[in-house]
Coordinates of C-alpha atoms in Angstrom, one line a residue:
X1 CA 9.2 -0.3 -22.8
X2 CA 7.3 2.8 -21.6
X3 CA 5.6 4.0 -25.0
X4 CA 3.4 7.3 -23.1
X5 CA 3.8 10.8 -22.8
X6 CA 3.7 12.9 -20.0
X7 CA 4.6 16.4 -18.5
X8 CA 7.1 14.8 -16.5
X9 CA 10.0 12.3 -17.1
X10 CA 8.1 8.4 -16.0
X11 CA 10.3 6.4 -13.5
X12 CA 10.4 3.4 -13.3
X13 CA 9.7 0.7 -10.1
X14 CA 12.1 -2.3 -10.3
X15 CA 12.4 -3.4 -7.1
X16 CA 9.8 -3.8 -4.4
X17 CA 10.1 -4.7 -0.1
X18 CA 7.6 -5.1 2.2
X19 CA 6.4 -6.8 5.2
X20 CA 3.2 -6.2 7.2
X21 CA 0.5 -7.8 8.9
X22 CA -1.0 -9.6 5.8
X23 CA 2.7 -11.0 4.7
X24 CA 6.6 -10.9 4.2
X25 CA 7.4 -10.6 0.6
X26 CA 5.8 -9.3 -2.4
X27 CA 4.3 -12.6 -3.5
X28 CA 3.3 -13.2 0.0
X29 CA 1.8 -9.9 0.5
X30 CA -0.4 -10.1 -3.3
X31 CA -1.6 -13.6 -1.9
X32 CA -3.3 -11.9 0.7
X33 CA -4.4 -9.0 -0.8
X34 CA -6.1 -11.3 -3.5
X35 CA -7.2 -13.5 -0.9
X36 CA -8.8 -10.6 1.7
X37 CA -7.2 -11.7 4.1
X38 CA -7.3 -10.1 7.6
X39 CA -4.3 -8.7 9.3
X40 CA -6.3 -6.6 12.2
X41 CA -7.1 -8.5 15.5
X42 CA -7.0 -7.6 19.1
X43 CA -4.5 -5.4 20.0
X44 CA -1.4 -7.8 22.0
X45 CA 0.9 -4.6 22.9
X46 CA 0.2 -4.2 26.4
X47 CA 1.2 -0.7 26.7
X48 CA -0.9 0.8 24.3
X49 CA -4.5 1.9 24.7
X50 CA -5.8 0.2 21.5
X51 CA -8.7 -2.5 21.3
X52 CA -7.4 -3.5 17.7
X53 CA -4.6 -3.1 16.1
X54 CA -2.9 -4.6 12.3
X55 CA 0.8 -6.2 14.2
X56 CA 3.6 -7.2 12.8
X57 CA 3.8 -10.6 13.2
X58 CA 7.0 -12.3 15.9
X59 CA 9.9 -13.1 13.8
X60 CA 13.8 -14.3 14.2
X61 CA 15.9 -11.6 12.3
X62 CA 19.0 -13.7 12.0
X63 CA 16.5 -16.2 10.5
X64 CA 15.5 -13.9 8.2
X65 CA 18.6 -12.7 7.0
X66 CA 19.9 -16.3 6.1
X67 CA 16.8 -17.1 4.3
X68 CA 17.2 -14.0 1.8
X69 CA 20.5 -16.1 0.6
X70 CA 21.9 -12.7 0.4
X71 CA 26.1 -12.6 -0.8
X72 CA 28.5 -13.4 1.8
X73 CA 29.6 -9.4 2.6
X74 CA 25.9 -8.3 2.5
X75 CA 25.0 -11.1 5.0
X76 CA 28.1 -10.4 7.0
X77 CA 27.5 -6.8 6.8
X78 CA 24.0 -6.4 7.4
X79 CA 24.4 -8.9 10.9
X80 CA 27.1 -6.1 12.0
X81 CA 25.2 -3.2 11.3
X82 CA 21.4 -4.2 12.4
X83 CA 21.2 -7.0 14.3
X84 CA 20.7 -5.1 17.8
X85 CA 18.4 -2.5 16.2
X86 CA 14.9 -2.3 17.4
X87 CA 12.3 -4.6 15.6
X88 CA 10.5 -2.5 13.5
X89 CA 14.2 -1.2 12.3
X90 CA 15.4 -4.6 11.0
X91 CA 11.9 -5.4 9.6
X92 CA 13.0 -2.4 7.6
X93 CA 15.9 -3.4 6.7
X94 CA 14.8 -7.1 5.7
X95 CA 12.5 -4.7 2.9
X96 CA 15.1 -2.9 1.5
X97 CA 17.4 -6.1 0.9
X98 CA 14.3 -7.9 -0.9
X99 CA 14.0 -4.6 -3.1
X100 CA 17.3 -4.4 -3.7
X101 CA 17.6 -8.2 -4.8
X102 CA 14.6 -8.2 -6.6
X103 CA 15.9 -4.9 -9.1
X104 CA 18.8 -7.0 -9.7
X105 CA 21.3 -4.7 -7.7
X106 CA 23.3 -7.4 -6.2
X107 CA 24.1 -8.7 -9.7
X108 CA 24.9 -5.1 -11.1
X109 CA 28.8 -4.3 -10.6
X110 CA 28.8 -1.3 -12.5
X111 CA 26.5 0.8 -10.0
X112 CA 28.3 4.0 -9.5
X113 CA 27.4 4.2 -5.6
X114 CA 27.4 7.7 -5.5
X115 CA 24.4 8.0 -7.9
X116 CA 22.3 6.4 -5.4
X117 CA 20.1 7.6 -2.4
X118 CA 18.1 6.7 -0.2
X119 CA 14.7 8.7 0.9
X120 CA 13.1 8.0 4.1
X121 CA 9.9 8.1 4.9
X122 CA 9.2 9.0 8.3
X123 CA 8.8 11.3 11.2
X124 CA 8.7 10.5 14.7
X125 CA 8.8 6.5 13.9
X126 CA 10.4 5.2 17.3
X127 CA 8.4 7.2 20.0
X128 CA 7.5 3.5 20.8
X129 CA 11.1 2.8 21.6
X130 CA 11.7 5.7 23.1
X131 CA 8.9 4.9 25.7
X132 CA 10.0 1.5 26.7
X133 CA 13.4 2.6 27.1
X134 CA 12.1 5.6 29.4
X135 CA 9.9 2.7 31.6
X136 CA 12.9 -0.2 31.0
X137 CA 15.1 2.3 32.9
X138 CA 12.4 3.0 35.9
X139 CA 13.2 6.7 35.4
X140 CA 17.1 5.9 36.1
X141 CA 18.6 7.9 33.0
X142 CA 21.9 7.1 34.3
X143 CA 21.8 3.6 32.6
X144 CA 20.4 4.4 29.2
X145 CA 22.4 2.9 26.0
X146 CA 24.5 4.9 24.8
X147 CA 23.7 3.4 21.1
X148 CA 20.0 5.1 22.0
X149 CA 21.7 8.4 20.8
X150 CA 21.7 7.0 17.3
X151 CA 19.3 4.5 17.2
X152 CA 16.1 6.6 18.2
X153 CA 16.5 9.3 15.2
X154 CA 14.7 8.2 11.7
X155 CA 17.7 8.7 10.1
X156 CA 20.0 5.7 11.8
X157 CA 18.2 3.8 9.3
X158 CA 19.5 5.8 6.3
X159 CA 23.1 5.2 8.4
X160 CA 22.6 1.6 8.8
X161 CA 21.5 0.5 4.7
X162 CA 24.2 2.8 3.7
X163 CA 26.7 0.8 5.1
X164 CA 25.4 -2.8 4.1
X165 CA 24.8 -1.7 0.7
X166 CA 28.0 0.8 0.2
X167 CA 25.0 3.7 -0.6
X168 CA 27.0 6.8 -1.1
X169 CA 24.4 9.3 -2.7
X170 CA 22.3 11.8 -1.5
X171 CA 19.8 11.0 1.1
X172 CA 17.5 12.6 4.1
X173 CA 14.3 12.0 5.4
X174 CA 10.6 13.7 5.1
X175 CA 7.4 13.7 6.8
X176 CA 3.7 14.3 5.9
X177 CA 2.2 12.9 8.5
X178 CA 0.2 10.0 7.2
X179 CA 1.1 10.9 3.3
X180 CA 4.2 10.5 4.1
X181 CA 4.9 7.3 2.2
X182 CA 3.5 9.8 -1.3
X183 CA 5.5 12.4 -0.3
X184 CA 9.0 10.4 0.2
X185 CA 8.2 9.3 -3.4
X186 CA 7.2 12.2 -4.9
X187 CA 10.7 13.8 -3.5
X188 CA 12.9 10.8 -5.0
X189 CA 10.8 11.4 -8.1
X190 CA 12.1 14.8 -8.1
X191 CA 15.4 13.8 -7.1
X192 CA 16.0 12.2 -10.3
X193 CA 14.4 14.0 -12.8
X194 CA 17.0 16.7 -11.7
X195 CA 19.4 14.4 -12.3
X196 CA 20.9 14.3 -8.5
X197 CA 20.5 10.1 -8.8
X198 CA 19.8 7.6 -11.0
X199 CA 18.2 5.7 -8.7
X200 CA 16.4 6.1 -5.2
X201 CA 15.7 3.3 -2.4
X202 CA 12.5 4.9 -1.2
X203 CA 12.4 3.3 2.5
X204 CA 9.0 3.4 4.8
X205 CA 9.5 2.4 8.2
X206 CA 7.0 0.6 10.2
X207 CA 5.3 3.8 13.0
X208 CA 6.3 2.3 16.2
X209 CA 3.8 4.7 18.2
X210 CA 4.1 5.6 22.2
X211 CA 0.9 5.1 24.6
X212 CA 0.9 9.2 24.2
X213 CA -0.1 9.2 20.7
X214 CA -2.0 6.1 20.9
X215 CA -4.7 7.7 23.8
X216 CA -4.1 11.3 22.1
X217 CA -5.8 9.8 19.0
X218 CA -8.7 7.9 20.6
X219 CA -9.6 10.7 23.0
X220 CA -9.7 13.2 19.7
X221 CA -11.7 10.3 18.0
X222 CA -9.7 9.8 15.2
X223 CA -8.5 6.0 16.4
X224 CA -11.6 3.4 16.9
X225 CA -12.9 2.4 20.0
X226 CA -13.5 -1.2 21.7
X227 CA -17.3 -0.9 20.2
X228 CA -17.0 -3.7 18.0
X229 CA -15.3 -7.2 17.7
X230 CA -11.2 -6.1 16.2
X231 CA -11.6 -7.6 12.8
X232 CA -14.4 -5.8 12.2
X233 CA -12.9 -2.4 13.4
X234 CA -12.0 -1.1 10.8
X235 CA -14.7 -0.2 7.7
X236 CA -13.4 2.3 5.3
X237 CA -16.6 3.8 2.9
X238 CA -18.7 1.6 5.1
X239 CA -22.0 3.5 7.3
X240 CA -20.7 1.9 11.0
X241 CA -17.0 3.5 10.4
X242 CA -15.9 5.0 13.2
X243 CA -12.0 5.8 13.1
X244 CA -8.8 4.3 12.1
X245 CA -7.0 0.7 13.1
X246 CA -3.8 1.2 13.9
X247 CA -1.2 -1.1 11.4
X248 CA 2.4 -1.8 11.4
X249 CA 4.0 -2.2 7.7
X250 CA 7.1 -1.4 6.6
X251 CA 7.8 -1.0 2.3
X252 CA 10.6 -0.1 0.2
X253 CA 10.5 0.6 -3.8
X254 CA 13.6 0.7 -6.1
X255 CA 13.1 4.2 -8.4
X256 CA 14.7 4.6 -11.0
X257 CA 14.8 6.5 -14.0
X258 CA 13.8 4.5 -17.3
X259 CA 17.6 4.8 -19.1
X260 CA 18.9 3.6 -16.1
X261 CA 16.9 0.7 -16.1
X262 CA 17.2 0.0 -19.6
X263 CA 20.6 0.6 -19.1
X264 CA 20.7 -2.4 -16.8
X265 CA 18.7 -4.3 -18.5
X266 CA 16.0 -4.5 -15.8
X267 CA 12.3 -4.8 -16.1
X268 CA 9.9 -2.1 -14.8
X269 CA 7.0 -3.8 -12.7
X270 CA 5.5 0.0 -13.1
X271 CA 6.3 3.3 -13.7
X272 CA 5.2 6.2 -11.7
X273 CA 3.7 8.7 -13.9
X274 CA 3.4 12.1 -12.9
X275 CA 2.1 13.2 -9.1
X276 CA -0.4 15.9 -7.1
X277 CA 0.2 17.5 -4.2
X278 CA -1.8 20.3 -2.3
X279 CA -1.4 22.2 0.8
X280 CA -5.2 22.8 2.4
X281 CA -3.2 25.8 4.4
X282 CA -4.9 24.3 7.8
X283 CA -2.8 23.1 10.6
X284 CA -5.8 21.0 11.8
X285 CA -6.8 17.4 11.5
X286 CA -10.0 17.8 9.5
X287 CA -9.8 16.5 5.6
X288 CA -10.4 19.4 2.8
X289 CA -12.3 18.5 -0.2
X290 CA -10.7 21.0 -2.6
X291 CA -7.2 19.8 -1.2
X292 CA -8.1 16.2 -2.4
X293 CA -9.4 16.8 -5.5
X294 CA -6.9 19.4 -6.8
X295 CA -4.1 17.0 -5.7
X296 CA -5.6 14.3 -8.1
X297 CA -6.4 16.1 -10.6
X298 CA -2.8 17.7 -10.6
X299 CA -1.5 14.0 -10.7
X300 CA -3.7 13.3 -14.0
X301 CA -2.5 16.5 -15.4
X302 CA 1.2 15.6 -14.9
X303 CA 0.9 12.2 -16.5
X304 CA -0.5 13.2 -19.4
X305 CA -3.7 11.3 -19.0
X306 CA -7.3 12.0 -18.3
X307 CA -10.1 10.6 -15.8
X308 CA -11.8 8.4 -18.3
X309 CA -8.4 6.9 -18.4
X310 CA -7.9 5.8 -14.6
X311 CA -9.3 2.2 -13.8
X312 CA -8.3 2.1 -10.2
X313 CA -8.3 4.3 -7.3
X314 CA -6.4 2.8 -4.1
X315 CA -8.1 5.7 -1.8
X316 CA -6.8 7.1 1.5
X317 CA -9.8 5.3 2.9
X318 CA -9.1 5.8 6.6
X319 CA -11.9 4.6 8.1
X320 CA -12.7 7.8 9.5
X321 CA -16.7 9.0 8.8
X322 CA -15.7 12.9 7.7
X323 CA -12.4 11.3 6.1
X324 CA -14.1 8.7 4.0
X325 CA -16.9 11.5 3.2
X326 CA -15.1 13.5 2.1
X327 CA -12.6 11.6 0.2
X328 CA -15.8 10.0 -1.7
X329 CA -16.9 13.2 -2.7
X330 CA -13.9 14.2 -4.0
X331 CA -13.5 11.2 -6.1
X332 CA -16.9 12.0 -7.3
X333 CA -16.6 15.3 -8.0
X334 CA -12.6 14.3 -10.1
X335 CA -14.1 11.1 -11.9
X336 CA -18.1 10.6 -12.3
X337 CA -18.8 12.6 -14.8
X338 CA -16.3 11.1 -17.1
X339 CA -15.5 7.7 -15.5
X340 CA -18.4 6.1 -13.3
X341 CA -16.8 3.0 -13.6
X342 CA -13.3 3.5 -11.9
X343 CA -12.9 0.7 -8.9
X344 CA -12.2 2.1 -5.8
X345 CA -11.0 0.5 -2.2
X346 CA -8.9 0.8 0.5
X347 CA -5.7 -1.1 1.5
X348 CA -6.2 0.0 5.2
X349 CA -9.3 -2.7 5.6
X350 CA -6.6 -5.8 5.5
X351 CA -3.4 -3.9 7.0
X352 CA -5.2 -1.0 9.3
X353 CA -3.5 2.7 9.2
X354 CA 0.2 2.5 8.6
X355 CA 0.4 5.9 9.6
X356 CA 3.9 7.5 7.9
X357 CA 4.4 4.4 5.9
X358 CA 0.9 3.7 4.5
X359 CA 1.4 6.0 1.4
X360 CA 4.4 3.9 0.7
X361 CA 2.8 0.4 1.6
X362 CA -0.3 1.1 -0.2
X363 CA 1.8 2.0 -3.5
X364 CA 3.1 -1.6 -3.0
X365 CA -0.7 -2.7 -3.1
X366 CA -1.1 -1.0 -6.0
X367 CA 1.8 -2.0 -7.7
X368 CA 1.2 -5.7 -6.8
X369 CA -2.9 -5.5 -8.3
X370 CA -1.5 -3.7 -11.5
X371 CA 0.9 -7.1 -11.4
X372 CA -1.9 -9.2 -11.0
X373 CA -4.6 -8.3 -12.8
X374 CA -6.7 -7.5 -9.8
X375 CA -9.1 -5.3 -7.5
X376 CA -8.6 -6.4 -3.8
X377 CA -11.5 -6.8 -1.3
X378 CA -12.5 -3.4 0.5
X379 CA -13.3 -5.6 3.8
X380 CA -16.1 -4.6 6.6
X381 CA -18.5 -2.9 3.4
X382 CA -21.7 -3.8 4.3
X383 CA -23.4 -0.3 3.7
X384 CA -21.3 2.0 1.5
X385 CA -21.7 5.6 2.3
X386 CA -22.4 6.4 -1.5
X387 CA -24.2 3.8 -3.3
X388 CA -23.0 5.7 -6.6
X389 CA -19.8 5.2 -6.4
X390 CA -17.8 1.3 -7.7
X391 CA -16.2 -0.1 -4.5
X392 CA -14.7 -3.4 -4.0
X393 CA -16.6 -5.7 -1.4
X394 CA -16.0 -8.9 -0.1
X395 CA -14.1 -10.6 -2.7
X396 CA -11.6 -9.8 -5.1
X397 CA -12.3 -8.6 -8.6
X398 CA -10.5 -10.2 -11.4
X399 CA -9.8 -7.1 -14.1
X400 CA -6.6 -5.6 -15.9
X401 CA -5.7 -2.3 -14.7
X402 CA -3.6 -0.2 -16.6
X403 CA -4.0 3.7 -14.8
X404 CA -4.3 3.4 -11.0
X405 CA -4.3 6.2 -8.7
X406 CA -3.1 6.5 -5.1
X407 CA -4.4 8.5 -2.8
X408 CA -3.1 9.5 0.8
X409 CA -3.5 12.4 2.9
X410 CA -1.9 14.1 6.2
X411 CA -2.8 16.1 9.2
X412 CA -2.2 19.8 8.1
X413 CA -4.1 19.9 5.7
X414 CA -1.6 17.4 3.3
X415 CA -2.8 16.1 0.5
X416 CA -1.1 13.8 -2.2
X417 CA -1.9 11.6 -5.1
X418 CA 0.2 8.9 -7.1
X419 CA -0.6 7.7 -11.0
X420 CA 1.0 4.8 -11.7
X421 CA 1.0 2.5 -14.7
X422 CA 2.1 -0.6 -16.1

């Protein structure tokens, strides 16, 4: 039972989905968090300019499906509905039915379907498919699908959970760029504290990215180069960073507010306590330091707590030298005085840059070390940038956490910050 007080109504997080390059699964996925393991290798997608990349790894979506024992009209339903969706789609999908099973929602048959919606994070998340269909076609348009009219908007997905799990509340998408995990959540936060839902299936699709983007990015310098051997791309805080590793995840939390999980009888595995956000007013790609630190200290405000209080900070940590710099320094400038001690690191090292899902994935993490009692490995941290500041190195660091922060920030000057507690 959530005994603390803040500005705004706590939510709770009862169900969790997610599958990246580091696991399938919630337990799966803590495993190798608390184990470091490495999801980035050399990049396999022959159509994209990348030396490394964090992939989603092959898998059999039928296969899938059956394993999740789902009930016979969900199984039925969701093979109609998804089963010649694009890959990164289903993976999608796969998440939201292991959050949806593990809040118990399957089980509940007093749901009033209309008091539930579904917020999706993500903004141009098929440019990928939309390129190979393009090539597939050798410039024929004449012979395009016609289920490509549905399939290549972000919303099909909204269309396509709806109908396997008879979802009839209010639901849209949002972007903000690589926050746009936080900002999908912060929305749904808002959505029920209204009182427009009981309960929200946040849903972060994996970025299925174009060779457009892909070379867009390394020519502006933002995406690492081929300099060094793939699993050691990617170096968030550390001296030899030099850009960001491209990752595929895709998560999905259950939100809910606390009565209506009480009401159900369900256990929290968090609560999200009160959020920051703060426009830099700057269309460009360049990271603000009063943006960052006015967006978490708005989040501490709203929850009621203060820096001192914060054990955790899963930062933005991009791998990016001005990023990471400035994001340190903002973390400094928001904690040191009162808090020296707060852990920081960055999910990115294991599971690269989940672009418009990583806000969402990375909530997961945190979720997941609140679970279990943990600090995971910041990997490739050789030579911090700021020998001041408490990062996590090689191995995992065995502590309760009962505040945790989570940071993540967007081109356009976006910047967005997550407390969440047991």
């Amino acid at each position: 039972m959530l005994t603390h007080s803040t500005k705004y109504e706590a939510l709770a997080i009862t169900g969790l989905g997610v599958f990246s390059a580091i696991g399938l699964g919630s337990d799966e996925f803590m495993r190798s968090l608390r184990d470091g393991y490495n999801g980035i290798g050399a990049n396999t997608m022959d159509h994209l300019p990348m030396h490394a990349a964090a992939l989603l790894p092959e898998f059999d979506f039928k296969d899938l499906v059956k394993r999740l024992a789902l009930p016979k009209i969900i199984h039925k339903r969701t093979l109609v509905a998804a089963n010649r969706l694009p890959k990164t789609a289903q993976a999608s999908v796969i998440c939201a039915l292991q959050a949806w099973h593990e809040a118990g929602l399957f089980e509940d048959k007093t749901l009033d379907r209309s008091r539930i919606g579904i917020i999706l994070a993500g903004q141009n998340t098929s440019t990928g498919y939309s390129y190979e269909t393009l090539i597939g076609r050798e410039g024929n348009l004449r012979y395009v699908a016609p289920s490509y009219g549905i399939n290549f908007l972000d919303t099909n997905l909204i269309g396509v959970i709806s109908e396997i799990l008879d979802i009839h509340g209010l639901s849209f998408s949002v972007g903000g760029a690589s926050a746009t995990g936080n900002v999908a959540t912060i929305q749904s936060c808002n959505i029920i504290r209204q009182n427009m839902a009981d309960i929200c299936l946040v849903l972060a699709p994996p970025a299925d990215i174009s060779p457009l983007e892909a070379q867009a990015w390394l020519n502006m310098g933002a995406m690492r180069g081929g300099d060094l051997p793939a699993e050691e791309c990617c170096r968030p805080f550390d001296a030899k960073h030099g850009g960001f590793v491209y990752g595929q995840g895709a998560g999905v939390i259950v939100l809910e507010s606390v009565s209506s999980a009480n009401r159900r009888g369900c256990h929290a595995l968090a609560h999200c306590l009160g959020e920051g956000f703060y426009l830099d007013g700057n269309r460009m790609a360049n990271p603000s330091h009063e943006g960052q630190v006015n967006a978490m200290r708005k989040a501490l405000e709203n929850s009621g707590i203060d820096a001192v209080d914060v054990q955790y900070v899963n930062t933005h940590g991009s791998s990016s030298p001005l990023g990471d710099k400035t994001e340190a320094d903002s973390i400094k400038e928001v904690f040191y005085e009162a808090n020296k001690e707060v852990w920081l690191n960055s999910t990115k090292s294991l599971i690269g840059h989940c672009l418009y899902a990583a806000g969402l994935v990375e909530l997961i993490a945190t979720v997941l070390q609140i679970k279990g009692g943990f600090i995971h490995p910041n990997l490739n941290l050789i030579n911090p940038i700021d020998t001041k500041l408490s990062f996590a190195g090689e191995k995992a660091i065995k502590m309760p956490v009962n505040y945790a922060l989570n940071n993540s920030y967007g081109f356009g000057g976006i910047n967005s910050s997550l407390v969440i507690t047991k």
